[in-house]
Short mmCIF file of C-alpha atoms and ligand atoms in Angstrom, two decimals:
data_model
loop_
_atom_site.label_atom_id
_atom_site.label_comp_id
_atom_site.label_asym_id
_atom_site.label_seq_id
_atom_site.Cartn_x
_atom_site.Cartn_y
_atom_site.Cartn_z
CA MET A 1 -144.63 3.56 -102.14
CA LYS A 2 -145.54 4.52 -106.54
CA ALA A 3 -144.13 2.10 -108.48
CA TYR A 4 -141.86 2.70 -111.19
CA PRO A 5 -143.41 1.99 -114.52
CA LYS A 6 -141.83 -1.59 -115.82
CA VAL A 7 -139.15 -1.70 -117.80
CA SER A 8 -140.32 -2.37 -121.91
CA LYS A 9 -137.48 -1.14 -123.23
CA ILE A 10 -133.47 -1.20 -123.07
CA CYS A 11 -130.97 0.04 -124.70
CA CYS A 12 -126.65 -0.36 -123.76
CA ILE A 13 -123.91 1.35 -125.27
CA GLY A 14 -121.17 -1.09 -125.71
CA ALA A 15 -121.48 -4.06 -128.10
CA GLY A 16 -118.32 -5.13 -126.18
CA TYR A 17 -117.28 -8.84 -124.05
CA VAL A 18 -119.48 -7.08 -121.24
CA GLY A 19 -122.48 -5.76 -123.04
CA GLY A 20 -123.05 -8.16 -125.87
CA PRO A 21 -123.71 -11.31 -123.85
CA THR A 22 -125.20 -9.19 -121.05
CA CYS A 23 -127.85 -7.56 -122.85
CA THR A 24 -128.42 -10.78 -125.34
CA VAL A 25 -129.29 -13.25 -122.46
CA ILE A 26 -132.11 -10.01 -121.15
CA ALA A 27 -133.42 -10.28 -124.10
CA SER A 28 -133.41 -14.27 -124.15
CA LYS A 29 -134.79 -14.32 -120.86
CA CYS A 30 -137.24 -11.35 -120.88
CA THR A 31 -139.10 -11.53 -124.52
CA ASP A 32 -141.49 -9.26 -123.57
CA ILE A 33 -138.84 -5.88 -123.40
CA THR A 34 -137.07 -4.74 -126.52
CA VAL A 35 -133.07 -4.67 -126.38
CA THR A 36 -130.92 -2.73 -128.14
CA ILE A 37 -127.53 -2.83 -128.23
CA VAL A 38 -125.72 0.06 -129.81
CA ASP A 39 -121.99 0.48 -130.54
CA ILE A 40 -120.08 3.52 -132.22
CA ASN A 41 -118.20 1.05 -133.70
CA GLU A 42 -120.10 0.12 -136.87
CA SER A 43 -117.87 -3.15 -138.03
CA ARG A 44 -118.15 -4.12 -134.86
CA ILE A 45 -122.24 -3.91 -135.05
CA ALA A 46 -121.84 -5.60 -138.72
CA GLN A 47 -120.48 -8.34 -136.84
CA TRP A 48 -123.00 -8.36 -134.51
CA ASN A 49 -125.25 -8.57 -136.61
CA SER A 50 -123.84 -11.73 -139.27
CA ASP A 51 -122.95 -15.35 -138.99
CA SER A 52 -119.65 -14.39 -136.97
CA LEU A 53 -120.10 -12.67 -133.99
CA PRO A 54 -117.08 -10.59 -132.97
CA ILE A 55 -116.84 -12.81 -129.89
CA PHE A 56 -116.61 -16.08 -129.15
CA GLU A 57 -118.46 -17.18 -126.24
CA PRO A 58 -120.26 -20.91 -125.67
CA GLY A 59 -123.19 -20.26 -126.03
CA LEU A 60 -124.05 -17.16 -127.44
CA GLU A 61 -123.96 -17.72 -130.76
CA GLU A 62 -127.20 -20.03 -129.83
CA ILE A 63 -129.15 -17.30 -128.02
CA VAL A 64 -127.90 -14.27 -130.40
CA LYS A 65 -129.31 -16.25 -133.22
CA SER A 66 -132.65 -16.98 -131.43
CA ARG A 67 -133.59 -13.74 -130.52
CA ARG A 68 -131.78 -11.47 -132.69
CA GLY A 69 -134.62 -9.66 -135.30
CA GLN A 70 -137.43 -10.80 -132.37
CA ASN A 71 -137.00 -8.90 -129.61
CA LEU A 72 -133.00 -8.41 -129.71
CA PHE A 73 -131.21 -6.00 -132.11
CA PHE A 74 -127.69 -4.54 -132.81
CA SER A 75 -127.62 -1.16 -133.70
CA THR A 76 -125.20 2.13 -134.78
CA ASP A 77 -128.10 4.04 -134.50
CA ILE A 78 -127.18 5.47 -130.92
CA LEU A 79 -129.68 8.25 -130.66
CA LYS A 80 -132.70 6.67 -131.89
CA ALA A 81 -132.04 3.48 -128.88
CA VAL A 82 -131.56 6.19 -126.02
CA LYS A 83 -134.57 8.00 -126.84
CA GLU A 84 -136.56 5.63 -127.17
CA ALA A 85 -135.55 3.47 -123.70
CA ASP A 86 -136.35 3.52 -120.85
CA LEU A 87 -133.80 1.78 -118.94
CA ILE A 88 -129.83 2.52 -120.63
CA PHE A 89 -126.98 0.32 -119.49
CA ILE A 90 -123.65 2.31 -119.50
CA SER A 91 -121.33 -0.89 -120.87
CA VAL A 92 -118.35 1.20 -122.65
CA ASN A 93 -114.61 0.88 -122.03
CA THR A 94 -112.75 2.55 -119.57
CA PRO A 95 -109.05 1.57 -119.73
CA THR A 96 -106.29 3.01 -117.82
CA LYS A 97 -105.40 6.25 -118.95
CA ASN A 98 -102.22 6.25 -120.75
CA PHE A 99 -101.80 10.44 -120.14
CA GLY A 100 -102.18 12.96 -117.86
CA VAL A 101 -102.83 13.01 -114.02
CA GLY A 102 -103.10 9.06 -113.10
CA LYS A 103 -101.32 7.83 -116.17
CA GLY A 104 -100.27 4.36 -115.98
CA ARG A 105 -102.89 3.60 -113.03
CA ALA A 106 -106.49 5.77 -112.77
CA ALA A 107 -109.42 4.58 -115.13
CA ASP A 108 -109.76 6.34 -117.73
CA LEU A 109 -113.76 7.65 -118.15
CA LYS A 110 -113.76 9.53 -121.50
CA HIS A 111 -116.44 6.82 -122.88
CA ILE A 112 -118.43 7.35 -119.84
CA GLU A 113 -118.88 10.81 -119.73
CA ALA A 114 -119.58 11.10 -123.33
CA CYS A 115 -122.63 8.90 -122.88
CA ALA A 116 -123.52 10.67 -120.19
CA ARG A 117 -123.64 13.88 -122.45
CA LEU A 118 -125.02 12.36 -125.38
CA ILE A 119 -127.54 11.39 -123.15
CA ALA A 120 -128.99 14.27 -121.69
CA ASP A 121 -128.53 15.99 -124.69
CA HIS A 122 -131.18 13.41 -126.98
CA SER A 123 -133.45 12.39 -124.51
CA THR A 124 -137.27 13.93 -124.11
CA SER A 125 -138.38 11.18 -121.85
CA SER A 126 -137.20 10.04 -117.72
CA LYS A 127 -134.78 7.11 -117.95
CA ILE A 128 -132.83 5.00 -115.46
CA VAL A 129 -129.34 4.85 -115.93
CA VAL A 130 -127.09 2.40 -115.45
CA GLU A 131 -123.44 1.79 -115.05
CA LYS A 132 -122.56 -1.66 -115.95
CA SER A 133 -119.06 -0.84 -116.70
CA THR A 134 -116.35 -1.49 -114.21
CA VAL A 135 -115.41 2.69 -112.46
CA PRO A 136 -113.92 3.70 -109.64
CA VAL A 137 -116.21 4.66 -105.99
CA ARG A 138 -118.24 7.56 -107.06
CA ALA A 139 -118.35 7.69 -110.68
CA ALA A 140 -121.82 7.71 -110.45
CA GLU A 141 -121.94 10.34 -108.76
CA SER A 142 -120.37 12.07 -111.97
CA LEU A 143 -122.70 10.91 -114.47
CA SER A 144 -125.43 11.81 -112.56
CA ARG A 145 -124.19 15.71 -111.98
CA ILE A 146 -123.71 15.71 -115.75
CA LEU A 147 -126.79 14.33 -116.48
CA LYS A 148 -128.88 16.52 -114.11
CA ALA A 149 -126.88 19.88 -115.32
CA ASN A 150 -127.80 19.17 -118.94
CA THR A 151 -131.88 17.92 -118.15
CA LYS A 152 -134.61 19.26 -120.34
CA PRO A 153 -137.56 20.11 -118.41
CA GLY A 154 -139.87 17.16 -117.82
CA VAL A 155 -137.03 14.52 -118.06
CA THR A 156 -136.01 12.96 -114.40
CA TYR A 157 -132.53 10.33 -113.94
CA GLN A 158 -132.16 7.72 -111.94
CA VAL A 159 -128.44 6.45 -111.92
CA LEU A 160 -127.80 3.08 -110.81
CA SER A 161 -124.45 0.99 -110.51
CA ASN A 162 -125.22 -2.75 -111.51
CA PRO A 163 -121.86 -4.56 -111.66
CA GLU A 164 -121.10 -7.42 -114.00
CA PHE A 165 -119.05 -10.55 -112.19
CA LEU A 166 -119.00 -12.25 -115.70
CA ALA A 167 -115.68 -14.16 -116.64
CA GLU A 168 -115.08 -14.14 -120.27
CA GLY A 169 -115.53 -18.12 -121.67
CA THR A 170 -118.17 -18.85 -118.71
CA ALA A 171 -119.75 -15.96 -119.47
CA ILE A 172 -123.45 -17.40 -120.79
CA CYS A 173 -123.35 -19.83 -117.27
CA ASP A 174 -122.61 -16.60 -115.39
CA LEU A 175 -125.06 -14.75 -116.51
CA LEU A 176 -127.86 -17.34 -116.77
CA ASN A 177 -127.05 -18.49 -112.80
CA PRO A 178 -124.97 -15.68 -111.11
CA ASP A 179 -123.70 -16.19 -107.81
CA ARG A 180 -125.43 -12.86 -107.44
CA VAL A 181 -126.46 -9.67 -108.80
CA LEU A 182 -125.81 -6.63 -107.31
CA ILE A 183 -127.66 -3.21 -107.38
CA GLY A 184 -126.65 0.01 -106.08
CA GLY A 185 -128.69 3.12 -105.81
CA GLU A 186 -129.29 6.88 -103.89
CA ASP A 187 -131.08 5.95 -100.77
CA THR A 188 -134.47 7.83 -101.70
CA GLU A 189 -138.16 6.92 -102.96
CA GLU A 190 -137.21 7.46 -106.50
CA GLY A 191 -133.64 5.71 -106.11
CA GLN A 192 -135.52 2.45 -104.24
CA LEU A 193 -138.05 2.69 -106.99
CA ALA A 194 -135.50 2.35 -110.34
CA ILE A 195 -133.85 -0.29 -107.99
CA ALA A 196 -137.13 -1.99 -108.22
CA ALA A 197 -137.66 -1.62 -111.85
CA LEU A 198 -134.09 -2.60 -112.96
CA SER A 199 -134.27 -5.38 -109.95
CA SER A 200 -137.74 -6.62 -111.45
CA VAL A 201 -135.55 -7.67 -114.68
CA TYR A 202 -133.32 -9.68 -113.65
CA GLU A 203 -136.17 -11.38 -111.53
CA VAL A 204 -137.44 -13.04 -114.04
CA TRP A 205 -134.50 -15.79 -113.66
CA VAL A 206 -132.75 -15.05 -110.71
CA PRO A 207 -134.19 -15.85 -107.65
CA LYS A 208 -135.02 -12.64 -105.70
CA GLU A 209 -132.50 -13.56 -102.43
CA ARG A 210 -129.39 -13.44 -105.19
CA ILE A 211 -130.25 -9.91 -106.30
CA ILE A 212 -128.51 -7.73 -103.05
CA THR A 213 -129.32 -3.62 -102.59
CA THR A 214 -126.98 -1.35 -101.57
CA ASN A 215 -125.69 2.34 -101.85
CA THR A 216 -124.25 3.23 -105.22
CA TRP A 217 -121.02 3.52 -103.08
CA SER A 218 -120.90 0.15 -102.00
CA SER A 219 -121.53 -1.27 -105.22
CA GLU A 220 -119.00 0.74 -106.95
CA LEU A 221 -116.44 -0.06 -104.59
CA SER A 222 -117.71 -4.24 -103.91
CA LYS A 223 -116.98 -4.58 -108.51
CA LEU A 224 -113.05 -3.20 -107.46
CA THR A 225 -113.24 -5.53 -104.50
CA ALA A 226 -113.75 -8.98 -106.27
CA ASN A 227 -111.69 -8.47 -108.87
CA ALA A 228 -108.61 -7.62 -106.22
CA PHE A 229 -109.39 -10.60 -104.02
CA LEU A 230 -109.49 -12.70 -106.88
CA ALA A 231 -106.05 -11.47 -108.31
CA GLN A 232 -104.53 -11.22 -105.12
CA ARG A 233 -105.56 -15.53 -104.26
CA ILE A 234 -104.18 -15.87 -107.76
CA SER A 235 -101.29 -13.81 -106.73
CA SER A 236 -101.02 -15.66 -103.27
CA ILE A 237 -100.65 -18.94 -105.03
CA ASN A 238 -97.92 -17.83 -107.60
CA ALA A 239 -96.18 -16.90 -104.56
CA ILE A 240 -96.09 -19.96 -103.26
CA SER A 241 -95.46 -21.50 -106.65
CA ALA A 242 -92.27 -20.24 -106.42
CA VAL A 243 -91.36 -21.68 -102.67
CA CYS A 244 -92.20 -24.89 -103.76
CA GLU A 245 -89.86 -24.31 -106.75
CA ALA A 246 -86.80 -23.78 -104.13
CA THR A 247 -87.64 -26.65 -101.89
CA GLY A 248 -89.67 -29.65 -103.90
CA ALA A 249 -93.30 -29.31 -102.34
CA ASP A 250 -96.02 -29.59 -104.89
CA VAL A 251 -97.91 -26.25 -105.49
CA SER A 252 -100.73 -28.47 -106.49
CA GLU A 253 -100.68 -30.81 -103.57
CA VAL A 254 -100.41 -27.49 -101.50
CA ALA A 255 -103.04 -25.93 -103.01
CA ARG A 256 -105.75 -28.77 -102.44
CA ALA A 257 -104.62 -29.09 -99.13
CA ILE A 258 -105.36 -25.52 -98.18
CA GLY A 259 -108.54 -25.50 -100.55
CA MET A 260 -110.38 -28.04 -98.83
CA ASP A 261 -110.51 -26.28 -95.48
CA THR A 262 -113.99 -24.99 -96.12
CA ARG A 263 -112.53 -20.68 -94.89
CA LEU A 264 -109.98 -20.67 -98.12
CA GLY A 265 -112.08 -23.15 -100.55
CA PRO A 266 -110.47 -24.49 -103.79
CA LYS A 267 -111.54 -22.09 -106.37
CA PHE A 268 -108.94 -19.76 -107.93
CA LEU A 269 -105.69 -21.43 -106.23
CA GLN A 270 -104.30 -23.00 -109.68
CA SER A 271 -100.89 -21.74 -109.97
CA SER A 272 -100.32 -20.58 -113.63
CA VAL A 273 -98.03 -18.13 -115.47
CA GLY A 274 -99.95 -15.24 -114.45
CA PHE A 275 -103.10 -13.67 -114.95
CA GLY A 276 -104.40 -11.82 -117.84
CA GLY A 277 -108.07 -10.55 -119.11
CA SER A 278 -108.75 -6.72 -119.79
CA CYS A 279 -109.62 -6.28 -115.92
CA PHE A 280 -107.52 -7.71 -112.69
CA GLN A 281 -104.85 -5.32 -113.95
CA LYS A 282 -106.57 -2.33 -114.44
CA ASP A 283 -109.14 -2.84 -111.43
CA LEU A 284 -106.51 -3.12 -109.39
CA LEU A 285 -104.50 -0.10 -110.74
CA ASN A 286 -107.59 1.98 -110.01
CA LEU A 287 -107.76 0.57 -106.76
CA VAL A 288 -104.16 1.33 -106.15
CA TYR A 289 -104.65 4.94 -107.86
CA ILE A 290 -108.05 5.84 -105.11
CA SER A 291 -106.35 4.72 -102.77
CA GLU A 292 -102.95 6.97 -103.03
CA CYS A 293 -105.43 9.31 -103.78
CA LEU A 294 -107.27 9.10 -100.95
CA ASN A 295 -103.67 9.51 -99.10
CA LEU A 296 -103.77 5.67 -97.88
CA PRO A 297 -100.40 4.94 -99.52
CA GLU A 298 -100.15 1.77 -97.17
CA VAL A 299 -103.43 0.24 -98.66
CA ALA A 300 -102.17 1.44 -102.20
CA GLU A 301 -98.94 -0.60 -101.41
CA TYR A 302 -100.82 -3.45 -100.51
CA TRP A 303 -102.96 -3.97 -103.19
CA GLN A 304 -99.53 -3.00 -105.40
CA GLN A 305 -97.93 -5.87 -104.65
CA VAL A 306 -100.55 -8.26 -105.86
CA LEU A 307 -99.86 -6.61 -109.27
CA ASN A 308 -96.08 -6.98 -109.02
CA MET A 309 -96.10 -10.53 -108.02
CA ASN A 310 -97.89 -11.31 -111.30
CA GLU A 311 -94.88 -9.24 -113.30
CA PHE A 312 -92.71 -11.43 -110.90
CA GLN A 313 -95.08 -14.79 -112.09
CA LYS A 314 -94.52 -13.74 -115.53
CA SER A 315 -90.64 -13.45 -115.93
CA ARG A 316 -89.99 -16.05 -113.86
CA PHE A 317 -91.47 -18.67 -116.14
CA ALA A 318 -89.91 -16.84 -118.57
CA LYS A 319 -86.32 -16.41 -117.25
CA ARG A 320 -87.01 -20.17 -116.85
CA ILE A 321 -86.99 -20.95 -120.74
CA VAL A 322 -83.76 -19.27 -122.06
CA GLU A 323 -82.40 -20.85 -118.85
CA THR A 324 -82.89 -24.33 -119.30
CA MET A 325 -82.46 -24.55 -123.02
CA PHE A 326 -78.90 -23.86 -122.19
CA ASN A 327 -79.12 -20.30 -121.66
CA THR A 328 -79.75 -19.64 -125.17
CA ILE A 329 -82.88 -19.41 -127.34
CA THR A 330 -81.08 -17.48 -130.15
CA ASN A 331 -82.49 -18.91 -133.70
CA LYS A 332 -84.78 -21.80 -131.92
CA LYS A 333 -87.76 -22.10 -133.44
CA ILE A 334 -89.90 -22.63 -130.03
CA THR A 335 -93.46 -23.39 -130.33
CA LEU A 336 -96.57 -21.26 -128.13
CA LEU A 337 -99.90 -23.11 -127.14
CA GLY A 338 -102.28 -20.98 -126.99
CA PHE A 339 -102.41 -17.18 -126.94
CA ALA A 340 -105.48 -16.07 -125.60
CA PHE A 341 -105.82 -15.20 -121.72
CA LYS A 342 -107.65 -17.81 -120.84
CA LYS A 343 -109.37 -20.82 -122.47
CA ASN A 344 -112.28 -20.99 -124.08
CA THR A 345 -111.76 -16.81 -125.60
CA GLY A 346 -110.17 -15.53 -128.32
CA ASP A 347 -109.71 -12.56 -125.87
CA THR A 348 -105.94 -11.66 -125.70
CA ARG A 349 -106.13 -8.83 -123.39
CA GLU A 350 -103.17 -8.40 -121.17
CA SER A 351 -102.43 -12.20 -122.02
CA PRO A 352 -99.45 -13.57 -120.26
CA ALA A 353 -98.62 -14.64 -123.94
CA ILE A 354 -97.81 -11.68 -125.12
CA TYR A 355 -95.35 -11.38 -122.52
CA ILE A 356 -93.47 -14.53 -123.05
CA ALA A 357 -93.78 -14.27 -126.83
CA LYS A 358 -92.05 -10.47 -126.46
CA TYR A 359 -89.20 -11.34 -123.61
CA LEU A 360 -88.89 -14.89 -125.84
CA LEU A 361 -88.58 -12.77 -128.78
CA GLU A 362 -86.16 -9.89 -127.22
CA GLU A 363 -84.09 -13.08 -126.51
CA GLY A 364 -83.85 -13.69 -130.78
CA ALA A 365 -86.31 -17.04 -130.51
CA VAL A 366 -88.44 -17.57 -133.70
CA LEU A 367 -91.99 -18.33 -132.53
CA GLN A 368 -94.46 -20.65 -134.25
CA ILE A 369 -97.75 -20.13 -132.27
CA TYR A 370 -100.80 -21.99 -132.01
CA ASP A 371 -104.31 -21.01 -130.52
CA PRO A 372 -107.84 -22.54 -131.46
CA LYS A 373 -109.67 -18.66 -131.34
CA VAL A 374 -106.99 -16.02 -132.05
CA ASP A 375 -105.84 -15.26 -135.72
CA SER A 376 -103.04 -14.72 -136.45
CA LYS A 377 -103.64 -10.46 -137.37
CA GLN A 378 -104.64 -10.32 -133.61
CA VAL A 379 -101.40 -11.82 -132.85
CA PHE A 380 -99.32 -9.94 -135.09
CA ALA A 381 -101.32 -6.53 -133.50
CA ASP A 382 -100.62 -7.35 -130.04
CA LEU A 383 -96.92 -8.39 -130.61
CA SER A 384 -96.18 -4.91 -132.41
CA GLY A 385 -94.90 -1.95 -131.66
CA THR A 386 -92.71 -2.65 -128.88
CA LEU A 387 -89.98 -5.10 -130.40
CA SER A 388 -86.77 -4.51 -132.02
CA VAL A 389 -87.41 -7.35 -134.80
CA ASN A 390 -89.17 -7.91 -137.82
CA LEU A 391 -92.29 -9.30 -136.66
CA SER A 392 -92.99 -11.53 -140.31
CA GLU A 393 -89.45 -13.05 -140.35
CA VAL A 394 -89.68 -14.12 -136.26
CA VAL A 395 -93.06 -14.70 -135.80
CA THR A 396 -95.34 -17.88 -137.93
CA VAL A 397 -98.95 -18.35 -136.78
CA SER A 398 -100.21 -21.99 -137.39
CA LYS A 399 -103.63 -23.08 -137.63
CA ASN A 400 -102.33 -26.49 -136.24
CA PRO A 401 -100.47 -27.99 -133.34
CA TYR A 402 -98.39 -29.70 -135.31
CA ASP A 403 -97.14 -27.66 -137.58
CA ALA A 404 -96.10 -25.39 -135.07
CA ALA A 405 -94.39 -27.85 -133.70
CA VAL A 406 -92.26 -28.29 -136.91
CA GLY A 407 -88.51 -27.79 -136.12
CA SER A 408 -89.20 -26.67 -132.62
CA HIS A 409 -86.91 -26.78 -129.50
CA ALA A 410 -89.30 -26.38 -127.12
CA ILE A 411 -93.38 -26.41 -126.99
CA VAL A 412 -94.27 -23.63 -124.05
CA VAL A 413 -98.15 -24.01 -122.68
CA CYS A 414 -99.58 -20.61 -122.25
CA THR A 415 -103.43 -20.83 -122.17
CA GLU A 416 -105.19 -23.43 -120.70
CA TRP A 417 -107.27 -25.22 -123.78
CA ASP A 418 -108.88 -28.22 -122.99
CA GLU A 419 -107.56 -29.66 -126.11
CA PHE A 420 -104.18 -29.46 -125.65
CA THR A 421 -104.46 -32.12 -123.11
CA SER A 422 -105.24 -34.81 -125.63
CA LEU A 423 -102.50 -33.32 -128.37
CA ASP A 424 -100.70 -36.75 -130.06
CA TYR A 425 -97.72 -35.86 -128.44
CA GLU A 426 -95.53 -38.78 -129.46
CA ARG A 427 -96.43 -36.62 -132.92
CA MET A 428 -94.94 -33.67 -131.78
CA TYR A 429 -91.96 -35.01 -130.89
CA SER A 430 -91.15 -36.58 -133.29
CA ARG A 431 -91.40 -33.45 -135.57
CA MET A 432 -89.16 -31.86 -132.71
CA LEU A 433 -85.04 -31.12 -132.76
CA LYS A 434 -83.84 -32.92 -129.84
CA PRO A 435 -83.66 -32.28 -126.91
CA ALA A 436 -86.98 -31.49 -127.06
CA PHE A 437 -88.43 -29.66 -123.90
CA VAL A 438 -91.99 -28.46 -122.33
CA PHE A 439 -92.51 -25.57 -120.56
CA ASP A 440 -96.34 -26.11 -118.99
CA GLY A 441 -97.23 -22.78 -117.62
CA ARG A 442 -100.41 -23.73 -116.57
CA LYS A 443 -99.75 -27.09 -115.37
CA ILE A 444 -102.45 -29.10 -118.02
CA LEU A 445 -100.53 -31.34 -119.63
CA ASN A 446 -99.25 -35.26 -117.88
CA HIS A 447 -95.91 -34.32 -117.10
CA LYS A 448 -94.71 -37.70 -116.43
CA LYS A 449 -96.08 -39.29 -119.66
CA LEU A 450 -94.52 -36.61 -121.02
CA ILE A 451 -91.01 -37.43 -119.76
CA ASP A 452 -91.55 -41.36 -120.87
CA ILE A 453 -91.74 -39.74 -124.29
CA GLY A 454 -88.29 -38.43 -123.92
CA PHE A 455 -89.31 -34.18 -123.29
CA HIS A 456 -87.69 -32.88 -121.01
CA VAL A 457 -90.58 -30.98 -118.97
CA GLU A 458 -90.50 -27.91 -116.70
CA THR A 459 -93.71 -26.52 -115.08
CA ILE A 460 -94.88 -23.65 -112.71
CA GLY A 461 -94.43 -24.80 -108.86
CA CYS A 462 -92.56 -27.90 -109.10
CA LYS A 463 -89.67 -29.86 -109.28
CA LEU A 464 -90.00 -33.08 -112.36
CA ASN A 465 -87.70 -35.63 -112.62
CA ASN A 466 -86.33 -35.30 -115.95
CA ILE A 467 -84.23 -38.32 -117.28
CA GLY A 468 -80.75 -37.59 -118.56
CA LEU A 469 -80.27 -33.56 -118.78
CA ASP A 470 -80.35 -33.23 -115.38
C1 UDX B 501 -115.02 -3.00 -121.03
C2 UDX B 501 -114.03 -3.26 -119.76
O1 UDX B 501 -113.33 -3.76 -120.15
C3 UDX B 501 -114.80 -3.22 -118.90
O2 UDX B 501 -113.85 -2.95 -117.38
C4 UDX B 501 -116.21 -2.58 -117.97
O3 UDX B 501 -116.91 -3.19 -116.81
C5 UDX B 501 -116.88 -2.95 -119.02
O4 UDX B 501 -116.34 -2.21 -120.46
P1 UDX B 501 -115.29 -4.96 -122.61
O5 UDX B 501 -117.39 -4.45 -122.46
O6 UDX B 501 -114.26 -6.28 -122.27
O7 UDX B 501 -115.43 -4.27 -121.18
O8 UDX B 501 -115.10 -3.40 -123.36
P2 UDX B 501 -114.79 -3.96 -125.13
O9 UDX B 501 -115.24 -5.01 -125.58
O10 UDX B 501 -113.41 -3.38 -125.36
O11 UDX B 501 -116.49 -3.07 -125.55
C6 UDX B 501 -116.48 -1.53 -125.24
C7 UDX B 501 -117.72 -1.18 -126.10
O12 UDX B 501 -117.97 -0.10 -126.04
C8 UDX B 501 -116.81 -1.39 -127.76
O13 UDX B 501 -117.36 -1.90 -128.92
C9 UDX B 501 -116.68 0.00 -128.08
O14 UDX B 501 -117.32 0.69 -129.33
C10 UDX B 501 -117.65 1.15 -126.97
N1 UDX B 501 -118.41 2.38 -127.28
C11 UDX B 501 -117.21 2.92 -126.16
C12 UDX B 501 -119.04 3.19 -127.76
O15 UDX B 501 -120.15 2.39 -127.87
N2 UDX B 501 -119.50 4.23 -127.14
C13 UDX B 501 -118.22 4.71 -126.74
O16 UDX B 501 -118.03 6.18 -126.41
C14 UDX B 501 -116.99 4.31 -126.23
C1 UDX B 502 -112.74 -11.64 -114.49
C2 UDX B 502 -113.40 -12.28 -112.94
O1 UDX B 502 -113.68 -13.53 -112.28
C3 UDX B 502 -114.98 -11.91 -113.08
O2 UDX B 502 -115.62 -12.21 -112.44
C4 UDX B 502 -115.29 -9.80 -113.35
O3 UDX B 502 -115.98 -10.08 -113.83
C5 UDX B 502 -114.26 -9.66 -114.72
O4 UDX B 502 -112.71 -10.37 -114.10
P1 UDX B 502 -112.57 -12.68 -116.06
O5 UDX B 502 -110.86 -11.61 -116.35
O6 UDX B 502 -113.13 -12.62 -117.62
O7 UDX B 502 -112.79 -12.02 -115.38
O8 UDX B 502 -111.28 -14.31 -116.50
P2 UDX B 502 -111.46 -14.86 -114.78
O9 UDX B 502 -111.66 -16.48 -114.87
O10 UDX B 502 -111.15 -14.33 -113.82
O11 UDX B 502 -109.63 -14.96 -115.10
C6 UDX B 502 -108.26 -13.99 -115.25
C7 UDX B 502 -107.14 -14.25 -115.07
O12 UDX B 502 -106.51 -15.36 -114.15
C8 UDX B 502 -107.13 -15.47 -116.56
O13 UDX B 502 -105.48 -15.33 -117.28
C9 UDX B 502 -107.11 -17.04 -115.61
O14 UDX B 502 -106.18 -17.98 -116.53
C10 UDX B 502 -106.48 -17.13 -114.85
N1 UDX B 502 -106.43 -17.10 -113.26
C11 UDX B 502 -107.70 -17.55 -113.33
C12 UDX B 502 -105.63 -18.41 -113.10
O15 UDX B 502 -104.37 -18.04 -113.45
N2 UDX B 502 -105.42 -18.89 -111.92
C13 UDX B 502 -106.63 -19.60 -111.36
O16 UDX B 502 -106.70 -20.29 -110.17
C14 UDX B 502 -108.44 -19.07 -112.01
#
């Protein structure tokens, strides 16, 4: 079998949460490959080239600084990078469509198509084009058709699917030590050669047995399926948390008991205020939509229920805050600890904190928000639009948690940041109105200690023995 020429120049289109860290790690591990990450967003590229990177990920800054200007480049010159590359990752966003057919459910592939057309129009040499973005099944086929319909003489393309499984907050660890790398391609000689070429990039640091190859459609569907299963586990334990609250069982104890069954395993059983992030909801909606299009309404309904349960969990928690605080929070100051969708990231996409904040604001509350990595600009952007209140009058973003507690009736934990577990809650309590409430939406605080201080504490999936008010 012929060998594909060794990959020496990689271009990544899309310098976001996926493209940025992924290709930075490739550059750090494969110092003989020149990696250029490009984006249409000029300010994002300027940030990647500055001391203040556009995204926060533990360990990312060190690697960027060690490779930038050596074999790692961030640029807005997309055409140059595309022309020079022998392998192109497409890592642009694939948001849920907000218009037309499939509105609110289907993935919008306009950015992927724009990339395909740009590559076809400007390439003067053959390329391996790799779908990194999460896409619906058979998107590679469309990509391939657009490329082939616009091919210049002497230029050939191989389209591969290589979904990324990194989780935000642990992206660098996930990339350095992936459970598996998945590469899907055509079952032809050229397809297999392209797979081998991409595989050789990962083989520099990933053991070969962890690099799995499949056909393209299996690879695309595996990514949607992985996210759907992970989200389903969270919705399953959250459904049980509601049963626990009604019966006196404790969801943490149930999770521990079932997680020790090796068939189930302990991960992704942390009951919470609900899952957020840019992927789970989008990918589930996408799977629901695909199932409907394939005339499989029962399958669509099954996965839709995972999303419904997540909405139920968020709304249950928000309602409980109001009910516990004597059924009114009008003009009451409430402290929100955490706004990001999970710890160790500044990302707020689909964060349950946004839902909770909007609900409390609609009920007339005044919010004092603190998150270690989310700035006030982002908080106001996320809360703008739907509300009937003047945000600047009812929302303050604090630089530290103690300021956020001044004059407040309640603390609501929305994100599981480690630093929230070691705050001085006596100090917080002394600054608050009484009775002072804590609503721990992440089950991370020492509830007994808080009750001893004098707080009334509510959490997910268990009843606590609060003194006095009950
Ligand atoms: C996104 C999706 O959420 C995920 O499902 C998919 O797997 C990869 O893309 P993420 O990296 O988190 O993940 O998205 P985002 O941070 O929005 O980055 C996408 C980048 O692509 C943006 O910086 C955007 O400016 C850029 N882009 C988009 C282009 O450079 N060209 C385009 O035509 C469109
Ligand atoms: C997810 C997948 O894990 C990753 O493989 C894929 O590439 C992208 O989507 P991400 O959304 O970055 O990653 O974070 P993840 O750790 O999966 O958490 C998603 C949400 O679920 C967060 O809001 C998190 O707080 C919540 N969660 C997670 C729980 O509520 N309970 C858990 O046990 C685990």
